[in-house]
Coordinates of N, CA and C and ligand atoms in Angstrom, one line a residue:
M1 N 1.0 -1.5 -0.2 CA -0.5 0.0 0.1 C 0.7 1.1 0.3
K2 N 0.2 1.9 -0.3 CA 1.4 3.5 -0.6 C 0.1 4.5 -0.9
L3 N 0.4 5.9 -0.4 CA 0.3 7.0 0.2 C 1.2 8.1 -0.4
V4 N 0.5 8.6 -1.2 CA 0.8 9.6 -2.1 C -0.2 11.1 -2.2
V5 N 0.9 12.1 -2.2 CA 0.0 13.4 -2.7 C -0.2 13.3 -3.6
A6 N -2.0 13.8 -4.6 CA -2.4 13.3 -5.8 C -1.5 14.1 -6.5
N7 N -1.6 14.0 -8.0 CA -1.7 15.1 -8.7 C -2.5 14.6 -10.4
E8 N -2.3 15.4 -11.1 CA -3.5 15.0 -12.4 C -2.9 13.3 -12.9
S9 N -1.9 11.9 -12.8 CA -2.6 11.0 -13.0 C -2.5 10.9 -12.4
H10 N -3.0 11.0 -11.2 CA -4.5 10.5 -10.2 C -5.8 10.3 -10.9
F11 N -6.3 11.3 -12.3 CA -8.0 12.1 -12.2 C -8.8 10.4 -13.1
K12 N -7.7 9.5 -13.5 CA -8.7 8.3 -13.6 C -9.8 7.7 -12.5
Y13 N -8.8 8.1 -11.2 CA -9.4 7.0 -10.2 C -10.4 8.7 -9.5
A14 N -11.2 9.9 -10.0 CA -11.7 10.0 -9.9 C -13.5 9.8 -10.0
H15 N -13.9 8.7 -10.9 CA -15.4 8.5 -10.8 C -15.2 6.8 -9.3
I16 N -14.0 6.3 -8.8 CA -14.1 5.0 -8.6 C -14.8 6.1 -6.8
I17 N -14.0 7.6 -6.3 CA -13.8 8.2 -5.2 C -14.9 8.6 -5.3
S18 N -15.1 9.0 -6.3 CA -16.9 10.0 -6.3 C -18.5 8.6 -5.6
D19 N -18.0 7.5 -6.8 CA -19.1 6.4 -6.1 C -18.7 5.8 -4.8
T20 N -17.1 5.8 -4.4 CA -17.1 5.0 -3.1 C -17.8 5.9 -1.7
I21 N -17.7 7.1 -2.1 CA -18.6 8.4 -1.5 C -20.2 8.4 -1.3
G22 N -20.5 8.0 -2.5 CA -21.5 8.1 -2.2 C -22.3 6.7 -2.3
E23 N -21.6 5.6 -2.5 CA -22.4 4.3 -2.1 C -22.8 4.6 -0.3
S24 N -21.4 4.8 0.1 CA -21.3 5.3 2.0 C -22.3 5.7 2.2
A25 N -22.6 7.0 1.3 CA -22.8 7.5 2.8 C -25.1 6.7 2.7
K26 N -25.3 5.9 1.3 CA -26.3 5.5 0.9 C -26.8 4.2 2.6
V27 N -25.7 3.6 2.4 CA -25.0 2.6 3.4 C -25.4 2.7 4.9
R28 N -24.5 4.3 5.2 CA -24.8 4.6 6.3 C -25.6 6.2 6.6
G29 N -26.6 6.2 5.9 CA -27.2 7.1 6.1 C -27.6 7.9 6.1
T30 N -26.5 9.0 6.1 CA -26.5 9.7 7.7 C -25.2 10.5 6.9
G31 N -25.2 12.1 6.9 CA -24.5 12.9 7.3 C -22.3 12.6 6.3
I32 N -23.2 12.3 5.3 CA -21.8 12.6 4.1 C -22.5 13.1 3.3
A33 N -21.4 14.5 2.6 CA -21.7 15.3 1.7 C -21.4 14.3 0.5
K34 N -22.8 14.6 -0.7 CA -22.0 14.4 -2.1 C -20.9 14.6 -3.0
R35 N -19.5 14.0 -3.4 CA -19.0 15.0 -4.3 C -18.9 14.7 -5.7
T36 N -19.1 15.1 -6.5 CA -19.0 14.7 -7.9 C -17.2 14.7 -8.8
P37 N -17.8 13.4 -9.2 CA -15.8 12.9 -10.3 C -15.1 14.3 -10.8
E38 N -15.9 15.8 -11.2 CA -15.5 16.7 -11.4 C -14.8 17.7 -10.2
Y39 N -15.6 17.9 -9.1 CA -15.5 17.9 -7.8 C -14.0 17.8 -7.6
I40 N -13.8 16.1 -7.1 CA -12.8 15.1 -6.8 C -11.7 15.7 -7.4
Q41 N -11.8 15.7 -9.3 CA -10.6 16.1 -10.1 C -9.7 17.4 -10.0
K42 N -10.8 18.7 -9.4 CA -10.1 19.1 -8.7 C -9.1 19.3 -7.5
K43 N -9.2 18.6 -7.1 CA -9.0 18.4 -5.2 C -8.2 17.5 -6.1
L44 N -7.7 16.4 -7.1 CA -6.2 16.0 -7.2 C -5.1 16.4 -8.0
Q45 N -5.7 17.8 -8.0 CA -4.7 18.6 -9.3 C -3.8 19.5 -8.9
N46 N -4.5 20.0 -6.9 CA -3.7 20.7 -7.0 C -2.6 20.7 -6.0
G47 N -2.1 19.4 -5.3 CA -1.4 19.1 -4.4 C -1.7 18.9 -3.1
N48 N -2.8 19.2 -3.0 CA -3.8 19.6 -1.9 C -4.3 17.9 -1.3
A49 N -4.1 16.5 -1.9 CA -4.8 15.6 -1.9 C -4.2 14.4 -1.3
V50 N -3.9 13.6 -0.7 CA -3.2 12.0 -0.3 C -4.5 11.0 -0.9
I51 N -3.4 10.5 -1.9 CA -4.6 9.0 -2.4 C -3.6 7.8 -1.9
A52 N -4.6 6.3 -1.5 CA -3.4 5.3 -1.4 C -3.9 4.6 -2.4
L53 N -3.1 4.2 -2.8 CA -2.9 2.7 -3.9 C -2.7 2.0 -3.2
D54 N -3.0 0.3 -3.8 CA -3.0 -1.0 -3.7 C -2.1 -1.9 -4.8
G55 N -1.4 -1.0 -4.9 CA -0.6 -1.6 -6.6 C -1.0 -0.1 -7.7
E56 N -2.5 -0.4 -8.4 CA -3.3 0.3 -8.7 C -4.3 0.4 -8.7
T57 N -4.8 -0.3 -7.8 CA -5.9 -0.5 -6.7 C -6.3 0.9 -6.8
F58 N -7.4 1.9 -6.1 CA -8.0 2.8 -4.9 C -8.1 2.2 -3.9
A59 N -7.9 2.6 -3.2 CA -7.8 2.4 -1.6 C -8.6 3.4 -0.8
G60 N -7.9 4.2 -0.6 CA -8.9 5.4 -0.2 C -8.1 7.0 -0.2
F61 N -8.6 7.8 0.7 CA -8.5 9.3 -0.3 C -9.1 10.4 1.3
C62 N -8.3 10.9 1.0 CA -8.9 12.7 1.6 C -8.3 14.1 0.9
Y63 N -9.3 14.7 1.4 CA -8.0 16.0 0.7 C -8.2 17.5 1.8
I64 N -6.8 18.3 1.5 CA -7.0 19.8 2.0 C -8.0 20.6 1.2
E65 N -9.3 21.9 2.4 CA -9.3 22.4 1.9 C -9.2 23.5 2.6
V66 N -8.6 25.2 1.9 CA -8.5 25.7 3.1 C -10.0 27.6 2.7
W67 N -10.0 27.2 3.9 CA -11.2 28.9 4.2 C -10.0 29.9 4.8
G68 N -11.4 31.2 4.8 CA -11.6 32.2 5.8 C -10.3 32.8 5.0
H69 N -9.7 33.4 3.7 CA -7.9 32.9 3.4 C -6.4 32.5 4.0
E70 N -6.9 31.4 4.4 CA -5.9 30.8 4.8 C -5.4 30.4 6.9
K71 N -6.6 31.2 7.0 CA -6.8 30.7 9.1 C -7.1 29.5 8.8
F72 N -7.9 28.4 8.0 CA -8.1 27.8 8.3 C -8.0 26.5 7.4
V73 N -7.7 25.5 7.5 CA -8.1 24.5 6.8 C -9.2 23.1 6.9
A74 N -9.4 22.5 6.3 CA -10.4 21.7 6.6 C -9.5 20.6 5.8
N75 N -10.3 18.6 6.8 CA -9.4 17.9 5.9 C -10.4 16.8 6.1
S76 N -11.3 17.4 4.6 CA -12.3 16.5 3.9 C -13.0 16.0 3.7
G77 N -13.0 15.3 3.7 CA -13.7 13.5 2.1 C -13.2 12.4 2.1
L78 N -12.9 12.0 3.4 CA -12.3 10.9 4.0 C -12.8 10.0 3.4
I79 N -12.3 9.4 2.6 CA -13.0 7.2 2.6 C -11.7 6.9 2.4
V80 N -12.4 5.4 2.4 CA -11.8 4.4 3.2 C -12.5 3.2 1.5
H81 N -12.2 2.1 1.2 CA -12.9 1.6 0.0 C -13.6 0.5 0.9
P82 N -14.6 -0.2 0.8 CA -14.8 -1.1 1.1 C -13.8 -2.6 1.7
D83 N -13.9 -2.6 1.1 CA -12.6 -3.7 0.7 C -11.0 -3.7 1.9
Y84 N -10.8 -2.2 2.4 CA -9.9 -2.1 3.4 C -10.1 -1.4 4.2
R85 N -11.8 -1.3 4.6 CA -11.2 -0.8 5.9 C -11.0 -2.0 7.1
G86 N -10.8 -1.5 8.2 CA -11.1 -1.4 9.9 C -8.7 -2.8 9.6
Q87 N -8.5 -1.6 8.6 CA -7.2 -2.3 8.8 C -5.9 -0.9 9.5
G88 N -6.6 -0.3 10.2 CA -5.6 1.1 9.8 C -5.5 2.3 9.0
L89 N -6.4 2.2 8.1 CA -5.8 3.2 6.8 C -6.2 4.2 6.7
A90 N -7.5 4.3 7.3 CA -7.9 5.6 7.9 C -7.2 6.7 8.3
K91 N -6.4 6.1 9.4 CA -5.5 6.5 10.5 C -4.3 7.2 9.5
K92 N -3.9 6.6 9.0 CA -2.6 6.3 8.1 C -2.9 7.6 7.0
I93 N -4.4 7.5 6.6 CA -4.6 8.6 5.5 C -4.6 10.3 6.8
K94 N -5.0 9.9 7.3 CA -5.7 11.2 7.7 C -3.9 11.4 8.6
Q95 N -3.6 11.2 8.9 CA -2.4 11.3 9.8 C -0.9 12.1 8.6
R96 N -1.6 11.9 7.0 CA -0.4 12.2 6.1 C -1.1 13.1 5.3
I97 N -2.1 13.2 5.7 CA -3.0 14.6 5.0 C -2.8 16.2 6.3
F98 N -2.3 15.3 7.4 CA -2.3 16.1 8.7 C -1.4 16.5 8.7
D99 N 0.0 16.4 8.6 CA 1.2 16.5 8.3 C 0.9 17.4 6.7
L100 N 1.0 16.9 5.3 CA 0.5 18.0 4.9 C 0.4 19.1 4.9
S101 N -1.0 19.3 6.5 CA -1.9 20.5 5.8 C -1.1 20.9 6.7
R102 N 0.0 20.3 7.7 CA 0.9 21.6 8.8 C 1.6 22.1 7.7
T103 N 2.2 21.5 7.5 CA 3.3 21.6 6.4 C 3.2 23.2 5.4
K104 N 1.9 22.7 4.5 CA 2.1 24.1 3.6 C 1.2 25.3 3.9
F105 N 1.0 24.3 5.2 CA -0.4 25.6 6.0 C 0.0 25.8 7.4
P106 N 1.3 26.4 7.8 CA 0.9 26.5 8.7 C 0.5 27.0 10.2
D107 N -0.1 28.4 10.0 CA -0.5 28.9 11.0 C -2.1 28.5 10.8
A108 N -2.4 27.5 9.7 CA -3.9 27.2 9.3 C -4.2 26.2 11.0
K109 N -5.7 26.6 11.7 CA -5.9 26.3 12.6 C -6.8 25.3 11.7
I110 N -7.0 23.6 11.6 CA -7.2 22.5 11.1 C -8.8 22.1 11.7
F111 N -9.0 21.7 11.1 CA -10.9 21.5 11.7 C -11.8 20.0 10.8
G112 N -12.8 20.1 11.1 CA -13.8 19.4 10.3 C -14.9 19.0 11.2
I113 N -15.7 18.4 10.8 CA -17.2 18.1 10.9 C -17.1 16.6 11.4
T114 N -17.6 15.8 11.9 CA -17.9 14.3 11.4 C -19.3 14.2 12.6
T115 N -20.1 13.2 11.4 CA -21.1 12.5 12.6 C -20.4 10.6 12.9
G116 N -19.3 10.5 12.3 CA -18.5 9.5 12.7 C -18.4 8.8 13.1
L117 N -18.3 8.2 14.6 CA -16.9 8.1 15.7 C -15.3 7.8 15.7
A118 N -15.3 6.3 14.1 CA -13.8 6.2 14.2 C -12.7 7.7 13.6
V119 N -13.6 8.5 12.9 CA -13.2 9.8 12.3 C -12.5 10.6 13.7
M120 N -14.3 10.7 14.5 CA -13.2 11.1 16.0 C -12.5 11.5 16.5
K121 N -11.9 9.6 16.7 CA -11.3 8.8 17.1 C -9.4 9.1 16.6
I122 N -10.0 9.1 15.4 CA -9.0 9.8 14.4 C -8.2 11.2 14.5
N123 N -9.1 11.9 14.6 CA -8.9 13.0 15.0 C -8.4 13.2 16.5
Y124 N -8.5 13.2 17.6 CA -8.9 13.0 19.2 C -7.2 12.9 19.0
E125 N -7.2 11.1 18.5 CA -5.5 11.3 18.5 C -4.5 11.8 17.6
L126 N -4.7 13.4 16.9 CA -4.1 13.7 16.6 C -3.6 14.9 17.0
G127 N -4.9 14.9 17.9 CA -4.7 16.7 19.0 C -6.5 18.0 18.8
Y128 N -7.1 17.3 17.8 CA -8.8 18.0 17.6 C -8.9 17.9 19.5
K129 N -10.3 18.8 19.1 CA -10.8 19.1 20.3 C -12.3 19.2 20.0
P130 N -13.3 18.8 20.7 CA -14.5 19.0 19.9 C -14.9 20.6 20.4
V131 N -14.7 21.8 19.9 CA -15.4 22.5 19.3 C -16.7 22.9 19.0
T132 N -18.1 23.6 19.3 CA -19.2 24.6 19.1 C -18.6 25.3 17.3
F133 N -20.0 24.6 16.1 CA -19.5 25.3 15.1 C -18.6 26.9 14.6
S134 N -19.5 28.3 15.6 CA -18.8 29.3 16.0 C -17.6 29.8 16.3
E135 N -16.3 28.1 16.5 CA -15.1 28.3 16.4 C -14.6 27.8 15.0
L136 N -15.3 27.3 14.8 CA -14.8 27.1 13.1 C -15.3 27.7 11.7
T137 N -15.2 27.8 10.9 CA -14.6 28.7 9.9 C -16.2 29.7 9.4
D138 N -16.1 30.9 9.1 CA -17.7 31.0 9.4 C -18.1 31.8 7.0
D139 N -17.0 31.1 7.0 CA -16.2 30.9 5.5 C -17.8 30.6 5.4
P140 N -19.1 31.2 4.3 CA -19.9 30.7 3.5 C -19.4 29.3 2.8
E141 N -19.2 29.2 2.1 CA -19.1 27.9 0.9 C -18.6 27.1 1.5
F142 N -17.3 27.1 2.6 CA -17.3 25.6 3.5 C -18.9 25.0 4.3
W143 N -19.9 26.3 3.8 CA -21.2 25.3 4.9 C -22.1 25.1 3.9
K144 N -21.1 25.5 2.4 CA -22.3 25.3 1.3 C -22.2 23.9 0.5
G145 N -21.0 23.9 1.0 CA -20.4 21.7 1.5 C -21.3 20.8 1.3
C146 N -22.2 22.0 2.7 CA -23.5 20.5 3.8 C -24.5 20.3 3.3
Q147 N -24.9 21.1 2.0 CA -26.0 21.2 0.7 C -26.2 19.8 0.4
T148 N -25.2 19.5 0.2 CA -25.3 18.0 -0.7 C -25.6 16.8 0.6
C149 N -25.7 17.5 1.6 CA -26.4 16.8 2.9 C -27.1 16.1 3.2
K150 N -28.0 14.9 3.4 CA -29.2 14.9 3.8 C -30.2 15.0 4.7
N151 N -28.8 15.8 6.0 CA -29.1 16.6 7.1 C -29.1 18.4 7.2
F152 N -29.4 18.8 6.2 CA -28.5 20.6 5.4 C -29.8 20.9 6.3
D153 N -31.2 20.6 6.7 CA -32.0 21.4 6.9 C -32.2 21.5 8.3
I154 N -31.3 20.5 8.4 CA -31.1 20.8 10.6 C -30.3 22.7 10.1
L155 N -29.3 21.8 9.4 CA -27.7 22.9 10.0 C -28.9 24.7 9.8
T156 N -29.7 24.3 8.0 CA -29.9 25.4 8.5 C -31.2 26.6 9.4
R157 N -32.0 25.4 9.6 CA -33.5 25.4 10.7 C -32.2 25.9 11.7
T158 N -31.2 25.6 12.8 CA -30.4 25.8 13.7 C -29.7 27.2 12.7
E159 N -30.0 28.0 12.3 CA -29.1 28.8 12.0 C -27.8 28.3 11.7
Q160 N -27.3 27.3 11.6 CA -26.1 27.2 11.6 C -25.2 26.9 12.5
K161 N -25.6 27.1 14.3 CA -25.6 26.5 15.4 C -24.7 25.7 16.0
M162 N -25.6 23.9 15.1 CA -25.5 23.1 15.1 C -25.8 21.9 14.4
C163 N -25.8 20.4 14.2 CA -26.2 19.7 13.0 C -26.1 18.1 13.7
L164 N -26.2 17.5 13.1 CA -25.7 16.5 13.8 C -24.1 15.8 13.6
C165 N -23.2 16.2 12.9 CA -21.7 16.4 13.2 C -21.5 17.2 14.4
T166 N -20.3 16.7 14.5 CA -19.4 17.6 16.0 C -18.6 18.1 15.3
G167 N -17.9 18.9 15.5 CA -17.3 19.4 15.4 C -15.8 19.7 15.3
M168 N -14.5 19.4 14.6 CA -13.2 19.2 15.2 C -12.2 19.8 15.4
L169 N -11.3 20.9 16.3 CA -10.4 21.8 15.9 C -8.8 21.2 16.6
H170 N -7.8 21.3 15.0 CA -6.7 21.7 15.3 C -5.9 22.8 16.0
D171 N -6.0 23.5 16.8 CA -5.3 25.1 16.8 C -3.1 25.0 17.0
P172 N -3.1 25.0 16.1 CA -1.4 25.2 16.8 C -0.8 25.7 17.7
N173 N -1.7 27.0 17.4 CA -1.0 28.2 18.8 C -1.5 27.5 19.8
A174 N -2.7 26.7 20.2 CA -3.3 26.1 21.6 C -2.0 25.2 22.3
Q175 N -2.0 25.2 23.2 CA -0.9 25.1 24.4 C -1.4 23.5 24.4
P176 N -0.5 21.6 23.8 CA -0.9 20.9 24.3 C -1.6 20.7 25.2
A177 N -2.0 18.7 24.8 CA -2.8 18.4 26.2 C -2.2 18.1 27.7
V178 N -1.8 18.1 28.9 CA -1.4 17.2 29.7 C -0.8 15.7 29.2
K179 N -2.2 15.9 29.2 CA -2.7 13.8 29.1 C -3.4 13.8 27.4
K180 N -3.7 12.5 26.6 CA -3.7 12.7 25.9 C -5.1 11.2 25.9
D181 N -5.6 11.7 26.1 CA -7.0 10.6 26.7 C -7.6 10.3 25.1
N182 N -8.1 8.9 24.8 CA -8.8 8.9 24.4 C -10.4 9.4 24.3
V183 N -10.5 9.4 23.1 CA -11.9 9.7 22.5 C -13.0 8.9 23.7
N184 N -14.2 9.4 24.0 CA -15.1 8.4 25.2 C -16.3 8.0 23.9
S185 N -16.1 6.8 23.4 CA -16.8 6.1 22.7 C -18.0 6.7 22.4
K186 N -18.5 6.2 24.0 CA -20.0 6.0 25.0 C -20.5 7.1 24.9
A187 N -19.0 8.1 25.7 CA -20.4 9.3 25.7 C -20.8 10.4 24.0
F188 N -20.2 10.0 22.5 CA -20.2 9.7 22.5 C -21.3 9.5 21.3
T189 N -21.7 8.5 21.7 CA -22.2 8.1 21.0 C -23.7 8.5 21.8
R190 N -23.8 7.9 23.0 CA -25.1 8.7 24.0 C -25.6 10.2 23.0
L191 N -24.2 11.3 23.0 CA -24.6 12.3 22.8 C -25.2 12.5 20.5
K192 N -24.7 11.4 20.4 CA -24.7 11.2 19.0 C -26.5 11.2 18.6
S193 N -27.0 10.4 19.8 CA -28.4 9.5 20.2 C -29.4 10.8 20.7
I194 N -28.9 11.3 21.6 CA -29.2 12.3 22.1 C -29.9 13.8 20.9
K195 N -29.2 13.9 19.8 CA -29.0 15.1 19.2 C -30.0 14.1 18.0
E196 N -29.4 13.3 17.6 CA -30.4 12.9 16.5 C -32.2 12.6 16.9
Q197 N -32.5 11.8 18.8 CA -33.6 12.9 18.6 C -34.3 13.5 18.8
L198 N -33.6 14.9 19.4 CA -33.7 16.1 19.4 C -34.1 16.7 17.1
L199 N -33.1 16.6 16.8 CA -33.0 16.7 16.1 C -33.4 16.9 14.7
L200 N -33.5 15.2 14.7 CA -34.6 14.5 13.6 C -35.7 14.6 14.3
K201 N -36.2 14.8 15.9 CA -37.8 14.7 15.7 C -38.3 15.6 15.0
K202 N -37.7 17.5 15.2 CA -38.5 18.2 15.3 C -38.8 18.3 13.4
K203 N -37.7 17.0 12.4 CA -37.6 17.5 11.0 C -38.6 16.3 10.4
T204 N -39.7 15.8 11.3 CA -41.0 15.4 10.8 C -42.0 16.2 11.6
K205 N -42.2 17.0 12.7 CA -43.3 18.0 12.7 C -44.2 18.0 11.7
Ligands
COA301 C1 -14.6 6.2 8.5 C2 -13.7 5.0 8.0 C3 -13.1 6.1 7.2 C4 -12.5 4.3 8.7 O1 -11.8 4.1 7.9 P1 -10.4 2.8 8.2 O2 -9.8 2.4 7.5 O3 -11.6 1.1 8.7 O4 -10.7 3.0 9.9 P2 -9.0 2.7 11.1 O5 -9.5 0.8 10.4 O6 -8.2 3.8 10.7 O7 -10.0 2.6 12.5 C5 -9.6 3.8 12.9 C6 -10.0 3.8 14.9 O8 -11.6 3.9 14.4 C7 -12.5 2.4 14.6 N1 -13.4 2.4 13.9 C8 -12.9 2.0 12.6 N2 -14.8 2.2 12.4 C9 -15.6 2.7 12.7 C10 -16.4 2.2 13.2 N3 -17.7 2.3 11.7 N4 -17.4 2.5 14.3 C11 -16.6 2.7 14.7 N5 -15.2 3.0 15.4 C12 -14.5 2.5 13.9 C13 -11.5 1.6 14.6 O9 -11.7 0.5 15.2 C14 -10.2 2.2 15.2 O10 -10.2 3.2 16.5 P3 -9.2 2.3 17.2 O11 -7.8 2.8 17.0 O12 -9.3 2.7 19.1 O13 -9.1 1.0 17.1 C15 -14.4 3.9 6.3 O14 -15.4 3.5 7.4 C16 -15.0 5.2 5.6 O15 -14.6 5.2 4.5 N6 -16.3 4.5 5.6 C17 -17.3 5.5 4.9 C18 -16.7 7.3 4.6 C19 -17.2 7.9 5.6 O16 -17.7 7.6 7.5 N7 -15.7 9.1 6.1 C20 -15.8 10.0 7.0 C21 -16.9 11.5 6.7 S1 -16.6 12.6 8.3

């Protein structure tokens, strides 16, 4: 398995990346924005994406997006092909894209939003902290990316204050945590369930 910074030679993988994201969104039923092959191609060409390949076979992907005049970067679109899940690949991809983000944008705060426990765990290990949406970028273009998520109406209804996703932030200027705890999976799952009960219930009224 090799993890490389993507370039134009990887355009041929844009369709499978887009399809794998789309299929995963259907299976999971919540909280993954769609990305077209054209959109993925743009991400592949500017040196801000990491692709994992098993020989010539696509295994995983993630990209950096820059917001608020480089004050913030997001590590978005993380996807591991179902054939390669459960082997620590997402962790390796996230570490690689995190390192790339720190090298290319050393002063930027790195953030992500997620409903997934796996991503929450990985981010936590990388030193991210859970934060309210008000601490993330207010760049409207970032939030427009949520329009293709099936929960977008919740974000609109709450005036962008909350949604089913949890915001997580790595601030390069913050004091490092003294002790690196693991994410509390039980608490996270419980919180997610409470949010779903509150926010999804209102949706059906
Ligand atoms: C989420 C995803 C990227 C995980 O990829 P993966 O390569 O299987 O993840 P890893 O093997 O690196 O696992 C990382 C950690 O998450 C845990 N994990 C993996 N999948 C999990 C799941 N479905 N539920 C809970 N925990 C999970 C692992 O046990 C591991 O934790 P540990 O360090 O405590 O052992 C992959 O399942 C995927 O592509 N899903 C669909 C797309 C998606 O949800 N993207 C994220 C959008 S925010």
